[in-house]
XYZ file of C-alpha atoms in Angstrom:
429
model
C -3.929 -20.257 11.804
C -3.121 -18.183 14.890
C -4.215 -15.033 13.057
C -7.505 -16.623 11.975
C -8.152 -17.752 15.559
C -7.336 -14.206 16.685
C -9.893 -12.865 14.216
C -12.648 -15.027 15.724
C -11.620 -14.364 19.329
C -11.432 -10.613 18.724
C -14.887 -10.582 17.132
C -16.400 -12.457 20.054
C -14.772 -10.153 22.611
C -16.054 -7.078 20.768
C -19.595 -8.466 20.605
C -19.886 -9.988 24.081
C -17.853 -7.523 26.158
C -17.718 -4.229 24.235
C -16.204 -2.263 27.119
C -13.295 -4.683 27.411
C -12.964 -4.756 23.612
C -12.461 -0.986 23.495
C -9.801 -1.219 26.194
C -7.774 -3.557 23.965
C -7.092 -0.669 21.588
C -3.867 0.047 23.474
C -2.451 -3.339 22.414
C -3.197 -2.683 18.763
C -1.754 0.829 18.984
C 1.394 -0.529 20.646
C 1.828 -3.039 17.803
C 1.478 -0.282 15.181
C 4.036 1.834 17.024
C 6.509 -1.039 17.223
C 6.262 -1.520 13.460
C 6.451 2.203 12.681
C 9.465 2.470 14.979
C 11.442 0.364 12.492
C 10.160 1.811 9.205
C 12.416 4.851 8.798
C 15.563 3.153 10.232
C 14.960 0.366 7.696
C 13.662 2.110 4.581
C 16.207 4.946 4.556
C 19.396 2.822 4.659
C 17.785 0.203 2.419
C 17.076 2.740 -0.335
C 20.521 4.348 0.015
C 22.241 0.954 -0.289
C 19.988 -0.095 -3.190
C 20.750 3.065 -5.179
C 24.461 2.948 -4.319
C 24.680 -0.633 -5.580
C 22.942 0.248 -8.849
C 26.023 2.371 -9.651
C 24.198 4.347 -12.339
C 21.878 7.335 -12.224
C 20.442 6.158 -15.543
C 19.353 2.898 -13.920
C 17.593 4.812 -11.133
C 15.866 7.077 -13.640
C 14.806 4.156 -15.825
C 13.402 2.200 -12.898
C 11.552 5.253 -11.537
C 10.116 6.047 -14.982
C 8.912 2.473 -15.460
C 7.333 2.423 -12.005
C 5.517 5.758 -12.352
C 4.287 4.896 -15.870
C 3.009 1.542 -14.604
C 1.314 3.187 -11.605
C -0.390 5.775 -13.803
C -1.696 3.264 -16.343
C -3.019 0.790 -13.763
C -4.677 3.347 -11.447
C -6.223 5.201 -14.415
C -7.612 1.937 -15.799
C -9.080 1.034 -12.401
C -10.579 4.507 -12.012
C -12.090 4.571 -15.526
C -13.651 1.104 -15.154
C -14.993 1.964 -11.675
C -16.616 5.226 -12.842
C -18.114 3.533 -15.900
C -19.594 0.556 -14.010
C -20.789 2.683 -11.070
C -22.507 5.129 -13.432
C -24.293 2.507 -15.519
C -25.224 0.310 -12.544
C -26.933 3.308 -10.916
C -25.400 2.620 -7.505
C -26.779 5.032 -4.896
C -30.075 5.783 -6.665
C -32.956 5.634 -4.216
C -30.653 5.480 -1.168
C -31.749 7.786 1.660
C -28.632 9.174 3.320
C -30.762 11.320 5.590
C -31.272 8.285 7.830
C -27.528 7.957 8.459
C -25.756 10.128 11.012
C -22.729 11.818 9.437
C -19.350 11.458 11.123
C -17.500 14.358 12.670
C -15.116 15.821 10.072
C -13.624 18.493 12.308
C -9.881 18.706 11.796
C -9.986 16.982 8.392
C -8.892 19.089 5.422
C -11.530 19.887 2.824
C -9.181 20.469 -0.109
C -5.653 19.780 -1.338
C -3.043 22.415 -2.148
C -1.265 20.818 -5.126
C 1.657 23.249 -5.008
C 2.257 22.518 -1.337
C 1.862 18.810 -2.018
C 4.569 18.959 -4.686
C 6.958 20.980 -2.526
C 6.294 18.597 0.372
C 8.171 15.889 -1.537
C 11.393 17.881 -1.072
C 12.226 17.872 2.650
C 13.281 21.141 4.254
C 14.704 19.127 7.121
C 15.333 15.463 6.429
C 15.404 14.661 10.161
C 11.993 16.270 10.646
C 10.631 14.289 7.694
C 12.088 11.114 9.192
C 10.474 11.955 12.518
C 7.092 12.312 10.797
C 7.610 9.101 8.801
C 7.078 10.867 5.462
C 8.058 8.108 3.048
C 8.083 10.219 -0.121
C 10.423 12.822 1.369
C 12.662 10.101 2.794
C 12.718 8.363 -0.591
C 13.638 11.633 -2.326
C 16.618 12.320 -0.044
C 17.766 8.686 0.074
C 17.890 8.466 -3.730
C 20.033 11.604 -3.915
C 22.355 10.340 -1.171
C 22.657 6.943 -2.838
C 23.570 8.516 -6.180
C 26.120 10.759 -4.448
C 27.746 7.704 -2.864
C 28.161 6.128 -6.302
C 30.285 9.112 -7.329
C 32.846 9.057 -4.506
C 34.243 5.606 -5.207
C 36.077 3.679 -2.512
C 35.225 6.240 0.174
C 31.573 5.157 -0.044
C 32.194 1.497 0.837
C 32.353 1.914 4.658
C 29.189 4.066 4.608
C 27.332 1.545 2.457
C 28.493 -1.285 4.735
C 27.147 0.534 7.816
C 23.780 1.233 6.164
C 23.596 -2.405 5.035
C 24.202 -3.612 8.599
C 21.570 -1.233 10.004
C 19.005 -2.538 7.491
C 19.792 -6.161 8.422
C 19.417 -5.307 12.123
C 16.035 -3.699 11.446
C 14.869 -6.794 9.573
C 15.838 -8.886 12.615
C 13.834 -6.565 14.915
C 10.835 -6.865 12.606
C 10.895 -10.665 12.780
C 10.558 -10.356 16.554
C 7.714 -7.832 16.343
C 5.754 -9.824 13.762
C 5.492 -12.710 16.236
C 3.019 -10.507 18.129
C 0.664 -10.397 15.124
C -2.031 -12.815 16.464
C -2.339 -10.783 19.682
C -2.570 -7.564 17.672
C -5.320 -9.047 15.490
C -7.384 -9.910 18.591
C -7.012 -6.306 19.782
C -7.847 -4.677 16.428
C -10.902 -6.799 15.708
C -12.233 -6.513 19.270
C -11.872 -2.733 19.242
C -13.379 -2.235 15.766
C -16.339 -4.477 16.578
C -16.981 -2.819 19.950
C -16.326 0.780 18.946
C -17.917 1.065 15.521
C -20.565 -1.640 15.577
C -22.324 -2.748 12.413
C -25.543 -0.709 12.435
C -24.210 1.961 10.095
C -22.648 -0.652 7.833
C -26.031 -2.355 7.458
C -27.677 0.947 6.528
C -25.146 1.455 3.733
C -24.775 -2.238 2.918
C -25.226 -1.632 -0.828
C -22.141 0.582 -1.003
C -20.042 -1.767 1.149
C -21.065 -4.895 -0.789
C -20.435 -3.284 -4.194
C -17.038 -1.994 -3.093
C -15.933 -5.389 -1.768
C -17.198 -7.025 -4.975
C -15.212 -4.515 -7.042
C -12.079 -5.249 -4.991
C -12.596 -8.966 -5.598
C -12.903 -8.383 -9.367
C -9.599 -6.500 -9.412
C -7.902 -9.249 -7.387
C -9.158 -12.177 -9.490
C -9.511 -10.583 -12.939
C -7.513 -7.388 -13.505
C -4.361 -8.272 -11.562
C -4.120 -11.780 -13.121
C -4.443 -10.181 -16.578
C -1.590 -7.801 -15.729
C 0.450 -10.756 -14.481
C -0.175 -12.660 -17.725
C 0.838 -9.632 -19.826
C 4.115 -9.236 -17.962
C 4.586 -12.994 -17.452
C 4.957 -12.899 -13.682
C 3.661 -15.499 -11.160
C 0.739 -13.719 -9.501
C -0.853 -16.609 -7.584
C 2.462 -17.844 -6.110
C 3.173 -14.255 -5.075
C -0.181 -14.117 -3.254
C 0.693 -17.333 -1.446
C 4.067 -15.884 -0.464
C 2.679 -12.630 0.989
C -0.902 -13.621 1.804
C -0.550 -13.398 5.582
C 0.882 -9.877 5.264
C -2.052 -8.834 3.068
C -4.401 -10.153 5.750
C -2.480 -8.209 8.401
C -2.817 -5.014 6.352
C -6.536 -5.785 5.975
C -7.127 -6.202 9.710
C -4.949 -3.310 10.899
C -6.028 -0.988 8.047
C -2.389 0.091 7.770
C -0.174 -0.464 4.734
C 2.839 0.860 6.634
C 2.639 -2.007 9.120
C 3.555 -4.527 6.413
C 6.000 -2.412 4.375
C 9.204 -3.730 5.949
C 8.220 -7.424 6.166
C 6.821 -7.188 2.618
C 10.215 -6.125 1.260
C 11.825 -9.091 3.010
C 9.148 -11.531 1.859
C 9.378 -10.389 -1.772
C 13.148 -10.714 -1.538
C 12.759 -14.358 -0.492
C 10.236 -14.832 -3.302
C 12.808 -13.666 -5.847
C 12.324 -9.893 -6.237
C 15.728 -8.242 -5.881
C 15.793 -6.066 -2.783
C 17.201 -3.157 -4.820
C 13.915 -3.061 -6.744
C 11.403 -3.743 -3.960
C 12.966 -1.280 -1.501
C 12.679 1.447 -4.132
C 9.379 0.524 -5.811
C 7.262 -0.192 -2.733
C 7.765 3.174 -0.932
C 7.198 4.935 -4.272
C 4.080 2.847 -4.870
C 2.689 3.657 -1.427
C 2.422 7.273 -2.621
C 1.596 6.865 -6.314
C -0.077 3.473 -6.679
C -3.062 3.439 -4.325
C -5.272 1.040 -6.332
C -7.788 0.494 -3.531
C -8.058 4.186 -2.686
C -8.480 5.083 -6.376
C -11.342 2.607 -6.761
C -12.969 3.842 -3.558
C -12.867 7.479 -4.690
C -14.509 6.699 -8.028
C -17.241 4.534 -6.529
C -17.933 6.979 -3.691
C -18.274 10.004 -5.987
C -20.824 8.269 -8.226
C -22.694 6.780 -5.243
C -23.056 10.185 -3.573
C -24.015 11.900 -6.831
C -26.829 9.407 -7.412
C -27.970 9.507 -3.775
C -28.211 13.319 -3.775
C -29.636 13.606 -7.277
C -26.615 15.348 -8.794
C -26.743 14.802 -12.561
C -23.630 13.090 -13.881
C -23.230 14.144 -17.481
C -20.397 12.824 -19.648
C -18.403 16.077 -19.232
C -18.841 15.827 -15.453
C -17.684 12.211 -15.465
C -14.620 13.122 -17.514
C -13.908 16.014 -15.145
C -14.206 13.630 -12.197
C -11.835 11.201 -13.908
C -9.206 13.902 -14.486
C -9.538 15.359 -10.984
C -9.210 11.977 -9.288
C -6.300 10.974 -11.546
C -4.480 14.053 -10.258
C -5.542 14.027 -6.616
C -4.918 10.342 -5.894
C -1.198 10.644 -6.663
C 1.332 11.410 -3.963
C -1.135 11.984 -1.110
C 0.118 9.212 1.192
C 1.412 11.787 3.666
C -1.878 13.681 3.815
C -3.886 12.878 6.995
C -7.205 11.133 6.154
C -6.097 11.247 2.518
C -9.057 9.387 0.970
C -11.588 11.620 2.713
C -9.705 14.791 1.761
C -9.690 13.672 -1.887
C -13.439 13.013 -1.695
C -14.071 16.505 -0.327
C -11.957 18.033 -3.107
C -13.480 15.969 -5.924
C -16.986 16.419 -4.555
C -16.605 20.190 -4.516
C -15.697 20.157 -8.229
C -18.925 18.438 -9.297
C -21.183 19.931 -6.619
C -21.538 17.148 -4.031
C -22.656 18.201 -0.523
C -19.981 17.874 2.149
C -22.372 16.023 4.467
C -22.444 13.137 1.980
C -18.727 12.616 2.416
C -19.236 12.768 6.193
C -21.849 10.007 5.911
C -19.403 7.685 4.136
C -16.756 8.543 6.711
C -19.038 6.995 9.322
C -18.511 3.540 7.739
C -14.962 4.139 6.551
C -13.463 1.628 8.967
C -14.948 -1.397 7.188
C -14.280 -0.051 3.681
C -10.737 0.915 4.625
C -9.882 -2.715 5.364
C -10.437 -3.828 1.760
C -8.994 -0.569 0.417
C -5.725 -1.104 2.301
C -5.484 -4.777 1.354
C -5.901 -3.936 -2.341
C -3.313 -1.146 -2.110
C -0.730 -3.550 -0.699
C -1.548 -6.271 -3.235
C -1.245 -3.802 -6.113
C 2.132 -2.578 -4.909
C 3.425 -6.120 -4.435
C 2.461 -6.912 -8.025
C 4.040 -3.647 -9.198
C 7.354 -4.548 -7.520
C 7.248 -7.951 -9.226
C 6.526 -6.421 -12.650
C 9.276 -3.791 -12.371
C 11.766 -6.398 -11.135
C 10.934 -8.639 -14.096
C 11.355 -5.778 -16.565
C 14.761 -4.952 -15.037
C 15.954 -8.560 -15.091
C 15.990 -8.523 -11.282
C 13.443 -11.282 -10.650
C 15.115 -14.583 -9.808
C 12.510 -17.253 -8.991
C 13.619 -19.762 -6.390
C 13.848 -23.418 -7.147
C 11.660 -25.695 -5.024
C 14.647 -26.596 -2.902
C 15.621 -22.943 -2.455
C 12.044 -22.030 -1.572
C 12.042 -24.706 1.117
C 15.232 -23.246 2.585
C 13.705 -19.774 2.426
C 10.740 -21.020 4.445
C 13.200 -22.197 7.086
C 14.573 -18.685 7.404
C 17.632 -18.935 5.143
C 18.772 -15.468 4.106
C 18.656 -14.198 0.539
C 22.461 -14.250 0.377
C 22.484 -17.924 1.350
C 20.172 -18.626 -1.560
C 22.255 -16.866 -4.210
C 23.817 -20.128 -5.270
C 21.753 -22.091 -7.757
C 19.207 -19.434 -8.659
C 18.245 -19.068 -12.284
C 18.351 -15.442 -13.395
C 15.409 -14.364 -15.522
C 15.909 -11.647 -18.098
C 13.443 -8.854 -18.948
C 11.734 -11.003 -21.586
C 11.415 -14.007 -19.327
C 14.287 -16.114 -20.658
C 16.823 -17.775 -18.397
C 20.111 -15.964 -18.849
C 22.362 -17.890 -16.519
C 22.942 -19.060 -12.974
C 24.222 -16.977 -10.097
C 26.925 -18.384 -7.909
C 28.588 -16.999 -4.826
C 31.784 -16.655 -6.854
């Protein structure tokens, strides 16, 4: 309720006193920094501990393979459906982009070096990667360190205990920071309303409306179908993490909710070993919202500029976007860079991408929210397949709402196997 009130208050401030609204940006930026301050100190030890407790390199490999296969299938399906519907709906035909001022793209890359992108996963200096907050590089090193700890036996226990304590301390810090969320929402909404305005959005209302409608279809049709196939509780999951999805939507930052999302999914029943590994991996390889945006934007621009989209060109676009939308989380302005690269392949003018960049702030909200939702569902699916999803009883859920830790809730949980059957009860013993 406080966040919803903040949304209204922020909108009014941005509309009525734009100058003051722009000044509030510092509060929003401070909130983002506070969250980012805890990400690396949390994610790194959390992944190391998770891998060390798995005690098997085969388990790590199996979980990673499942996750990447799932990411590839889901994002490819979203991309194929988006391209097909955008092409046959004729979105962008008759739209005059000449009436829209393009945004400044100076300093934004116009293509992606795939070799450099691949090598970027392997950190030359893990401390430098940590300083830059490069999740994929951190994940890579943490997995290797965790597996190494499994091989040194008793000597690893003190190290694992220290990392475990650091992660718990970071979670405690995050609970303090998250209390500032309503104030941050006021700042973000006031600044966005005052700084960007809605004139450009109205000029490209067709694109914005279609994109939001497509996001809604994925949320209420595609994701529920996936949940039914894998027999996981999608709607209860949304209820459990809904406020975090809204926070990601308003702040346009998936990183802001990464740490609290791991904790929330843990309380929901997703084993922390799975969520702390799957979510950072998904942030790089499972960008459902960004994938949909790329497909819709390419077709929209092609129609607006009269570029003929033949079947071979559509298939080429599909293959290019399948490749380029994977592992680009560390690339600055990643979605725009992908658009430049894909557009160059099929002959789209660069100024078209610059036009869409001018309204990116409002599209990015839904894009980020869908990314986070997709990764939450992915963590749930992988946990279920690994037998690491343990739904809480009603009584346990009530205790979880009161702040009881996951360890306190171990007693009395029913363990669900990969096929959905109950395989026994956990006890503290």
